[in-house]
CSV table of C-alpha atoms in Angstrom, one decimal:
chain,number,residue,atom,x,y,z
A,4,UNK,CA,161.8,204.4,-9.5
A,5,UNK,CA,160.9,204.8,-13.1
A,6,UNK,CA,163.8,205.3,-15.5
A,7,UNK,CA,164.2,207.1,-18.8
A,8,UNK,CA,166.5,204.9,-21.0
A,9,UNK,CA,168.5,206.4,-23.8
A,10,UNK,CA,166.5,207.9,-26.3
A,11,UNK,CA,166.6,206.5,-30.2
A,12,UNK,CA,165.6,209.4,-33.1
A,13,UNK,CA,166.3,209.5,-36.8
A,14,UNK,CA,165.4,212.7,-39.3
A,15,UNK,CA,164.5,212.3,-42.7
A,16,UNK,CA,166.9,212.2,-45.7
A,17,UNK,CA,165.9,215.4,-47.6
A,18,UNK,CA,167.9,218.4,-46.2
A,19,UNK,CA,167.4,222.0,-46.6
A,20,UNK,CA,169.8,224.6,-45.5
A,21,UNK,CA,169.4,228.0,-44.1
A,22,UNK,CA,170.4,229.7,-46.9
A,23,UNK,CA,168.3,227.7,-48.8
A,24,UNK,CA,165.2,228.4,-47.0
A,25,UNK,CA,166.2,231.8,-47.3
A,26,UNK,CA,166.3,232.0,-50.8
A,27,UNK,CA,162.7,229.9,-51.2
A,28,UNK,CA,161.1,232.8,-48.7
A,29,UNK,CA,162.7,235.7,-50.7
A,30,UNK,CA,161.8,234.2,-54.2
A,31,UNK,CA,158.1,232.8,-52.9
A,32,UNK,CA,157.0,236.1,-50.5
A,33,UNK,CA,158.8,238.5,-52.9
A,34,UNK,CA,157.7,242.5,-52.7
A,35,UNK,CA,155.8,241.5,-49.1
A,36,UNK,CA,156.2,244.7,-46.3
A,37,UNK,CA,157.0,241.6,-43.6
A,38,UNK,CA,159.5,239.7,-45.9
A,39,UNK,CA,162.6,241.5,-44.6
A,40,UNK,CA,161.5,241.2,-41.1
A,41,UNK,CA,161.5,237.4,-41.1
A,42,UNK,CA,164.2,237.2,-43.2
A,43,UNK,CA,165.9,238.9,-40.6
A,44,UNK,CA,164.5,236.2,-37.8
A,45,UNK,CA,164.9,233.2,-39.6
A,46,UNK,CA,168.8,234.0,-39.6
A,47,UNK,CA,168.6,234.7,-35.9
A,48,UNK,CA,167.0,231.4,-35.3
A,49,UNK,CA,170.4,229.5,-34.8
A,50,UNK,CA,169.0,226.8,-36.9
A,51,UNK,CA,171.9,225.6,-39.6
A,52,UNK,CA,169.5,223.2,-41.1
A,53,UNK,CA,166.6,220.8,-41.0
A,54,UNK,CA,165.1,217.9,-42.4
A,55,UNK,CA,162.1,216.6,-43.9
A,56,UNK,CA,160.3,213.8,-45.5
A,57,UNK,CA,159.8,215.3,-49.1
A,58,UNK,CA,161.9,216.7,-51.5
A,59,UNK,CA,161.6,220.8,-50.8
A,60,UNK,CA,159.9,221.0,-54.3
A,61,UNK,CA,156.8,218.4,-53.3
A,62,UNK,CA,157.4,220.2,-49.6
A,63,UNK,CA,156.1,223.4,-51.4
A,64,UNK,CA,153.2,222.4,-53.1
A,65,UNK,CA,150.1,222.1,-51.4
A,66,UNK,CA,148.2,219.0,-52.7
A,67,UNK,CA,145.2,219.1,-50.1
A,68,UNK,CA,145.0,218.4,-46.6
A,69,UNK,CA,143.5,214.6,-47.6
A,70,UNK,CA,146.4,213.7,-49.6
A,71,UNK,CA,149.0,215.6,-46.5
A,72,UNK,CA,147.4,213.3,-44.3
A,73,UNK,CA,147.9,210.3,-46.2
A,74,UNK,CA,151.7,211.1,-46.4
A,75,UNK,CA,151.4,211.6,-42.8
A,76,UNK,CA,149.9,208.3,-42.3
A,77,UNK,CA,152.3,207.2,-45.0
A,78,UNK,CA,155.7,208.7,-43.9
A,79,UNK,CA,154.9,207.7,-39.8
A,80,UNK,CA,154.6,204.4,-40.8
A,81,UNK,CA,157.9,203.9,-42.3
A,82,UNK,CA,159.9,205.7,-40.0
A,83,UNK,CA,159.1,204.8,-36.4
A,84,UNK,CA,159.2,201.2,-36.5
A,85,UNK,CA,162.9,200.9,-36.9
A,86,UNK,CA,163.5,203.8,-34.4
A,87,UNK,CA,161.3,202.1,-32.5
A,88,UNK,CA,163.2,199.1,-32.3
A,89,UNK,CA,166.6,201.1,-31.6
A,90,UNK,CA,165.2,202.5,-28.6
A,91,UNK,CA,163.7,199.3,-27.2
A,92,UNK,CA,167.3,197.5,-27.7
A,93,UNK,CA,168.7,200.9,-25.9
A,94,UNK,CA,166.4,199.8,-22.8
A,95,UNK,CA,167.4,196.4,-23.3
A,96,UNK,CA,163.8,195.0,-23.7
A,97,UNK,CA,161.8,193.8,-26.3
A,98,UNK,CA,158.2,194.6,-27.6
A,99,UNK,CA,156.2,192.1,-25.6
A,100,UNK,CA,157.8,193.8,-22.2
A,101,UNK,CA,156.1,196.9,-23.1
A,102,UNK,CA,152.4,197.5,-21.0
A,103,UNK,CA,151.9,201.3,-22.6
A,104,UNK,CA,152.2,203.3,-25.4
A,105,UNK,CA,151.9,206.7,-25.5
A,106,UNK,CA,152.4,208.1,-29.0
A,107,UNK,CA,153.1,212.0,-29.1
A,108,UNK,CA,152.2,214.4,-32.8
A,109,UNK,CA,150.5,217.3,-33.8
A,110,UNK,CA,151.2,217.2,-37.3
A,111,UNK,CA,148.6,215.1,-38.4
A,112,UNK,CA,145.8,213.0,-37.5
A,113,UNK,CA,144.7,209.3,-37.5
A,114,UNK,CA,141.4,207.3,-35.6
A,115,UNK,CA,142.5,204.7,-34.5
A,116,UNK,CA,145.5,206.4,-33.1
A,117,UNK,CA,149.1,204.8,-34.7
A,118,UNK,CA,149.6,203.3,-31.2
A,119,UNK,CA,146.8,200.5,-32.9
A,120,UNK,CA,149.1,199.8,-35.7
A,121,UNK,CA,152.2,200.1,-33.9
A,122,UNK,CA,150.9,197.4,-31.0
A,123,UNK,CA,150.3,195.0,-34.5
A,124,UNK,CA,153.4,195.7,-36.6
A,125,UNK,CA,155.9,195.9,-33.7
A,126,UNK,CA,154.7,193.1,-31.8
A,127,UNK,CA,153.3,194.6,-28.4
A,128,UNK,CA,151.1,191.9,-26.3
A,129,UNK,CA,147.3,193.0,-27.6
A,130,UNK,CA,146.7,194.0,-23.6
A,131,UNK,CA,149.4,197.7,-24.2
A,132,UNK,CA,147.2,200.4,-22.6
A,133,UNK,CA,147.5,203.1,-25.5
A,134,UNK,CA,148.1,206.7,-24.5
A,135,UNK,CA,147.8,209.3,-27.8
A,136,UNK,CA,148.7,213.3,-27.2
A,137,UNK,CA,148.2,214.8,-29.8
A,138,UNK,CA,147.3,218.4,-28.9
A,139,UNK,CA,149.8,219.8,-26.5
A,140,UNK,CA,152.3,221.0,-29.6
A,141,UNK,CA,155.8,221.1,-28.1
A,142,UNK,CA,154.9,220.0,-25.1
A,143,UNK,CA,154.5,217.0,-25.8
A,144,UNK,CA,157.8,215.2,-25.5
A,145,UNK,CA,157.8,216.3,-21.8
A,146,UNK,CA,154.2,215.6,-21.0
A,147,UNK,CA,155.3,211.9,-22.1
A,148,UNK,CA,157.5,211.7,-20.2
A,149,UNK,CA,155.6,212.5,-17.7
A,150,UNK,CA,152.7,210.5,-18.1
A,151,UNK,CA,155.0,207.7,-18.7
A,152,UNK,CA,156.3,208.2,-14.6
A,153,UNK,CA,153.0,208.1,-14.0
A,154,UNK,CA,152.1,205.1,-15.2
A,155,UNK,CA,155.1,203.2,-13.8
A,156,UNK,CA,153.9,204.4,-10.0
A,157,UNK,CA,150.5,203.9,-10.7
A,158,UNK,CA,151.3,200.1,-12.1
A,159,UNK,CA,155.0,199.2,-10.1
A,160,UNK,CA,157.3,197.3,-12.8
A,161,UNK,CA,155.5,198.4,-15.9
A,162,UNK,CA,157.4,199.6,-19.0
A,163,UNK,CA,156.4,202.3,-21.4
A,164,UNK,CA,157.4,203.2,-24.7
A,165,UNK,CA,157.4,206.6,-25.5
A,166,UNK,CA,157.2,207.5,-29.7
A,167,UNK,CA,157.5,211.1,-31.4
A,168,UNK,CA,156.4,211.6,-34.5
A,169,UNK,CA,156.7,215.3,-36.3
A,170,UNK,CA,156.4,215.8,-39.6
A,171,UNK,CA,156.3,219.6,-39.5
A,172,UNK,CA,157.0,220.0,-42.9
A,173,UNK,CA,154.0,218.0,-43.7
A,174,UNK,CA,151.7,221.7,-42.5
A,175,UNK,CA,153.6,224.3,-44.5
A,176,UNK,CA,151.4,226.6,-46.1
A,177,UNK,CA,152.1,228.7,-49.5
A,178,UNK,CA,150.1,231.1,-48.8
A,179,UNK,CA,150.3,232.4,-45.7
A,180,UNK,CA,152.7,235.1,-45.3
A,181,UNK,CA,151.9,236.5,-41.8
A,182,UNK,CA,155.4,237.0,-39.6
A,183,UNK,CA,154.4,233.7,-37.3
A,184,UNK,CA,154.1,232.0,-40.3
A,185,UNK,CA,157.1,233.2,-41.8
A,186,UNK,CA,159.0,232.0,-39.0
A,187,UNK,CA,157.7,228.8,-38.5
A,188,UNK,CA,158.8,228.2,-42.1
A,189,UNK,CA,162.4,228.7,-41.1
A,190,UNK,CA,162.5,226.9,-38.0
A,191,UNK,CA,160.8,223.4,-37.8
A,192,UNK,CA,161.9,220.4,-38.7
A,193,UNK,CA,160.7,216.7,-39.4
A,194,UNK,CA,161.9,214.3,-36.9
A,195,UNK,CA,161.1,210.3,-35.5
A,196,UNK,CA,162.3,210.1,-31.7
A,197,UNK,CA,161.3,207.1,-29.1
A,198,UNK,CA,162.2,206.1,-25.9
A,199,UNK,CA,161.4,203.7,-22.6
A,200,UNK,CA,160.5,204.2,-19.6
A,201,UNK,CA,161.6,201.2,-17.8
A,202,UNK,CA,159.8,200.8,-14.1
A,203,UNK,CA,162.8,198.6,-12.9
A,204,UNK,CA,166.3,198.5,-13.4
A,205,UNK,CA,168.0,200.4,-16.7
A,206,UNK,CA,170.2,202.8,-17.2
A,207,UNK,CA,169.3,206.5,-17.0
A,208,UNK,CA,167.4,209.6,-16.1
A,209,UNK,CA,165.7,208.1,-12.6
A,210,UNK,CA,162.4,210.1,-12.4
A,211,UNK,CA,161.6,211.6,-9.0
A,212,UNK,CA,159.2,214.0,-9.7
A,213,UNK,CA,156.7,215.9,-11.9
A,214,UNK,CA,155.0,218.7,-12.9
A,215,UNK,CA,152.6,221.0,-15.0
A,216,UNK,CA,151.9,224.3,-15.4
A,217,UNK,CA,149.7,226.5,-17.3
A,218,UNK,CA,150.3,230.5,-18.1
A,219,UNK,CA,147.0,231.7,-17.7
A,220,UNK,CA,144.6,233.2,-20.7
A,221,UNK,CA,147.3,232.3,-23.4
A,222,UNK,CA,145.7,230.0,-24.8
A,223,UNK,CA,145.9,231.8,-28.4
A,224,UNK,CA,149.2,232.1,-28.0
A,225,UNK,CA,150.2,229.1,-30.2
A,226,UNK,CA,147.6,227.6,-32.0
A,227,UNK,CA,146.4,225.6,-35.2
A,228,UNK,CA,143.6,227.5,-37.1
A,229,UNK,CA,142.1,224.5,-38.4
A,230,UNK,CA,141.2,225.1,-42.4
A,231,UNK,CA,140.3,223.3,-45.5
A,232,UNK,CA,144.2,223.1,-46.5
A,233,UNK,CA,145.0,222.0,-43.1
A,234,UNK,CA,146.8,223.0,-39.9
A,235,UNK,CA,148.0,226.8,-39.9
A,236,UNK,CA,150.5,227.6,-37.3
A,237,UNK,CA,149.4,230.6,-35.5
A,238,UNK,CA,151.9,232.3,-33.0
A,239,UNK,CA,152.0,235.4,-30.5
A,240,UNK,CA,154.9,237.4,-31.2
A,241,UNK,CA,154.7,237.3,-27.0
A,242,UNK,CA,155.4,233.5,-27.0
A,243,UNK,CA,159.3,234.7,-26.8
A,244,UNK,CA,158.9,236.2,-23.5
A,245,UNK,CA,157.4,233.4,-21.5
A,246,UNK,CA,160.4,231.8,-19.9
A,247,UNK,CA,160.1,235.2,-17.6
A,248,UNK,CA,156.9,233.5,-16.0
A,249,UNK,CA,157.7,229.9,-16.4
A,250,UNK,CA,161.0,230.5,-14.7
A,251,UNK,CA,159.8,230.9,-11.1
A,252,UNK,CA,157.8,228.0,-11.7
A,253,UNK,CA,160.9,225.7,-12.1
A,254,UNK,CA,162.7,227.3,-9.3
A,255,UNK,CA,159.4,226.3,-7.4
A,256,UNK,CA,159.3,222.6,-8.3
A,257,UNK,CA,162.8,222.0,-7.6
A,258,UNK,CA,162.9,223.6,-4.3
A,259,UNK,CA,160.0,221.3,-3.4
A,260,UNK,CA,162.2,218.7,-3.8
A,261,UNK,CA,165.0,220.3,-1.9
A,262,UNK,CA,167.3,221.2,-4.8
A,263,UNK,CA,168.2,225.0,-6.8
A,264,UNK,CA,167.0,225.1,-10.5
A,265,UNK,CA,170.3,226.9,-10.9
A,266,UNK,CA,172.7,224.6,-9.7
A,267,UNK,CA,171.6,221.2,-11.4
A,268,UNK,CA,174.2,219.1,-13.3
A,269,UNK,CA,172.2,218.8,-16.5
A,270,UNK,CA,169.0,220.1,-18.2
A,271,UNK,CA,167.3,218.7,-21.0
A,272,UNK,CA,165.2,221.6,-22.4
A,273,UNK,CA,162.5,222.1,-25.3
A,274,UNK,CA,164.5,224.3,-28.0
A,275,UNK,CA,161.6,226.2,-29.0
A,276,UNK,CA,164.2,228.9,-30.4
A,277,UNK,CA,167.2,231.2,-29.2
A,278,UNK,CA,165.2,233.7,-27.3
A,279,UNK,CA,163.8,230.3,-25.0
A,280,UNK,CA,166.9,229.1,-24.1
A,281,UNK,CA,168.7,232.1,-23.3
A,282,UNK,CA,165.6,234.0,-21.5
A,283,UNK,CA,166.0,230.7,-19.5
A,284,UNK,CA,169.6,230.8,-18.8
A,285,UNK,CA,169.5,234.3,-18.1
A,286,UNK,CA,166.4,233.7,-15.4
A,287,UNK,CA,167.4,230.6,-13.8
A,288,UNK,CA,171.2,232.1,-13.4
A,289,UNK,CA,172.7,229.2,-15.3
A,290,UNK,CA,175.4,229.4,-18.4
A,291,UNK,CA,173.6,229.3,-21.8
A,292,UNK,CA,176.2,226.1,-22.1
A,293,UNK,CA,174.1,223.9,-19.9
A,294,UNK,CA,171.4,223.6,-22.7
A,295,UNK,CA,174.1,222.6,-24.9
A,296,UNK,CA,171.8,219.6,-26.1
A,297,UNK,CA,168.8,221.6,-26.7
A,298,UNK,CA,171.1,223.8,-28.8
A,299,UNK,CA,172.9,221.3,-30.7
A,300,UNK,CA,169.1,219.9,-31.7
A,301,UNK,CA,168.0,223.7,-32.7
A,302,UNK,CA,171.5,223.8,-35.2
A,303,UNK,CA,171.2,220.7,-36.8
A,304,UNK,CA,167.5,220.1,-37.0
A,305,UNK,CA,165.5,223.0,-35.8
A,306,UNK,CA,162.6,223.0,-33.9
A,307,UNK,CA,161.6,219.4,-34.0
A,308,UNK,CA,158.4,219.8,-32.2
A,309,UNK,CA,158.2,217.1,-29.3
A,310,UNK,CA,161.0,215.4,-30.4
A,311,UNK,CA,163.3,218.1,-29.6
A,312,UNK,CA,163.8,216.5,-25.4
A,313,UNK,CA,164.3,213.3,-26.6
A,314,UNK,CA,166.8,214.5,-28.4
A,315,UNK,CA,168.3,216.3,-26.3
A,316,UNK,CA,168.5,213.3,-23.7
A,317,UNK,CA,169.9,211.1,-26.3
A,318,UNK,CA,172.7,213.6,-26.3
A,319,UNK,CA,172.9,213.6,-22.6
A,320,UNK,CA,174.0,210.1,-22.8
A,321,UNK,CA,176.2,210.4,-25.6
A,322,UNK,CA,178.8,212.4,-24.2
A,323,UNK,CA,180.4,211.5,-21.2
A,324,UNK,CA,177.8,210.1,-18.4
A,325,UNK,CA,176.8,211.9,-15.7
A,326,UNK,CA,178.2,210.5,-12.4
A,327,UNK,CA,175.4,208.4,-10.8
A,328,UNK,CA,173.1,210.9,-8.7
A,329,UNK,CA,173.4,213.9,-10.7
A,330,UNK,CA,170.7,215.7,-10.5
A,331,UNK,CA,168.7,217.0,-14.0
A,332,UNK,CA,165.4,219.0,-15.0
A,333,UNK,CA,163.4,218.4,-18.1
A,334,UNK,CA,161.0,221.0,-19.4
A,335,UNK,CA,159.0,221.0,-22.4
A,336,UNK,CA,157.2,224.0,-23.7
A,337,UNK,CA,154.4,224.6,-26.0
A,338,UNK,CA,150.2,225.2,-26.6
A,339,UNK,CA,148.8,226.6,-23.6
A,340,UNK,CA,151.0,228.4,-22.7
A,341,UNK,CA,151.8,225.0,-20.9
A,342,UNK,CA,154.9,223.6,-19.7
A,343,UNK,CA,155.8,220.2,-18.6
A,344,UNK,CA,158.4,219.7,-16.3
A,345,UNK,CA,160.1,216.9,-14.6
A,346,UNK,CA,163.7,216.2,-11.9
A,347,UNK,CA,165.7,213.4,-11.9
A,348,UNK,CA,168.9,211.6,-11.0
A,349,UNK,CA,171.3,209.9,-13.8
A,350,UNK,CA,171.2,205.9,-12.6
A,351,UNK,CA,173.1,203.2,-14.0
A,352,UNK,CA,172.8,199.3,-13.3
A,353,UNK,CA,175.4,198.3,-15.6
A,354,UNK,CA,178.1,196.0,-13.7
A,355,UNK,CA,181.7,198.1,-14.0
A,356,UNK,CA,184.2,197.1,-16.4
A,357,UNK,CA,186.9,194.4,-15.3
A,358,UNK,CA,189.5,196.4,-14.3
């Protein structure tokens, strides 16, 4: 079965704090009726600090959503190739074993998709079947991961490489001061993630099976209102109370496959924000410590967008490995309302140490 090797991810060298982005919001949004409301968020978002691509003074300019895009086009191009190149070693391949690429953003926009340049620069054999997502948000991460499975049933010994790429500070806007807003400001990060799915063989996350769903009519629940400076983040202040609904649906998929959502040995969870992962814990009857992945990725670099599973996963196999057939969920989250979900068993092929 298709495997998920570790994950490779690197954030951007410019760091702002929480107090720091608490001070900008006060000083920028000064003598607004909503300031002292997401004031009062922002410090309940868990989120320590984050990083981004641009010094926070060039960060809070807006020079136009042309020259955005080129540092988009710019800053994507630096970063992924070498984390690219980490996570191909983690999988213990090289670029010409790679048949796919499916490249995951929604913070900016290129034709032909970066998977063209990537299959040049990096090396990939000119026949990769390229796979761009670029509107599912959040999301994202999962829904690679998912259509990464699929690829490897639907072509048996295939490989696919799987590259994040969210430069959420790249669609900051000055001027908009509406509480959704606000709190995006606070929350997301910039962040370069890639992984493999190997068909055969590897060490990892063994995928068994996958899923989607969609919350119906919520589509303008998170959105982009598309503008002349750019992307604007719009979101529902309902969005927090969806793991009520999506719950039941996770409990659904893995009882289809014979297991209990609440009795899994690890999860690997979109960290959309506190109220997410503890709505979830408190609905699937789990510990808030299982998503102690998602929540280390929240604290150090906010919401990365769909970066924030591989992430997580990468942390998975940091600490101490799972014992081979534990069972796992992933679940990513975002624009739809949709979620993307997936069950698995930790594998490993290595030979065991001499003595």
């Amino acid at each position: 079965m298709p495997r998920l090797c570790k994950p490779a991810m690197s954030a951007p060298e410019h760091v702002i704090t929480l107090e720091e982005t608490l001070e900008f919001a006060e000083e920028a949004h000064a003598g607004k009726p909503q300031l002292p409301l997401a004031l009062r968020l922002i410090r309940n978002t868990g989120v320590k600090k984050r990083h981004i691509v641009q010094p926070i003074e060039k960060t809070l300019h807006h020079p136009g959503f042309e020259e955005r895009n080129r540092i988009y086009e710019l800053e994507s191009k630096k970063r992924c190739p070498e984390v690219i190149e980490r996570a191909l070693a983690n999988a213990e391949l090289t670029a010409r074993d790679i048949d796919a690429i499916i490249y995951v953003s929604c913070t900016g926009f290129l034709m032909p998709s970066l998977t063209a340049w990537l299959i040049n620069k990096m090396g990939l054999r000119s026949d990769t079947r390229q796979i761009p997502i670029s509107q599912l948000g959040c999301a994202a991460g999962g829904a690679a991961i998912n259509r990464a499975h699929d690829f490897c049933l639907a072509h048996p010994g295939s490989n696919v490489l799987i590259v994040s790429c969210e430069l959420c500070s790249l669609c900051y806007q000055p001027t908009a001061d509406d509480i959704g807003s606000l709190l995006s400001d606070g929350l997301f990060g910039d962040a370069v993630a890639a992984a493999v799915v190997r068909g055969l063989g590897g060490t990892g996350i063994e995928l068994e099976r996958n899923a989607s769903y969609l919350i119906p009519n919520t589509e303008d629940w998170i959105s982009y209102a598309v503008r002349d400076t750019g992307f604007h983040f719009q979101l529902d202040r309902r969005v927090p109370g969806t793991m009520e609904p999506l719950a039941p649906v996770l409990r659904e998929l893995a009882k289809d496959h014979s297991w209990e959502a609440g009795s899994l040995d690890f999860y690997i969870v979109h960290a959309g924000g506190p109220r997410i992962l503890d709505d979830l814990a408190k609905f699937l009857e789990v510990d808030r410590k299982v998503f102690r992945h998602s929540w280390a990725t929240l604290t150090e670099y906010g919401n990365i967008a769909s970066a924030v599973v591989l992430d997580a996963a990468r942390r998975l196999f940091e600490e101490d490995a799972p014992l081979p057939g534990a069972t796992g969920l992933i679940a990513g989250f975002g624009p739809g309302i949709t979620a993307e979900m997936a069950l698995g068993t930790w594998a490993d092929d290595s030979p065991p140490s001499a003595g």
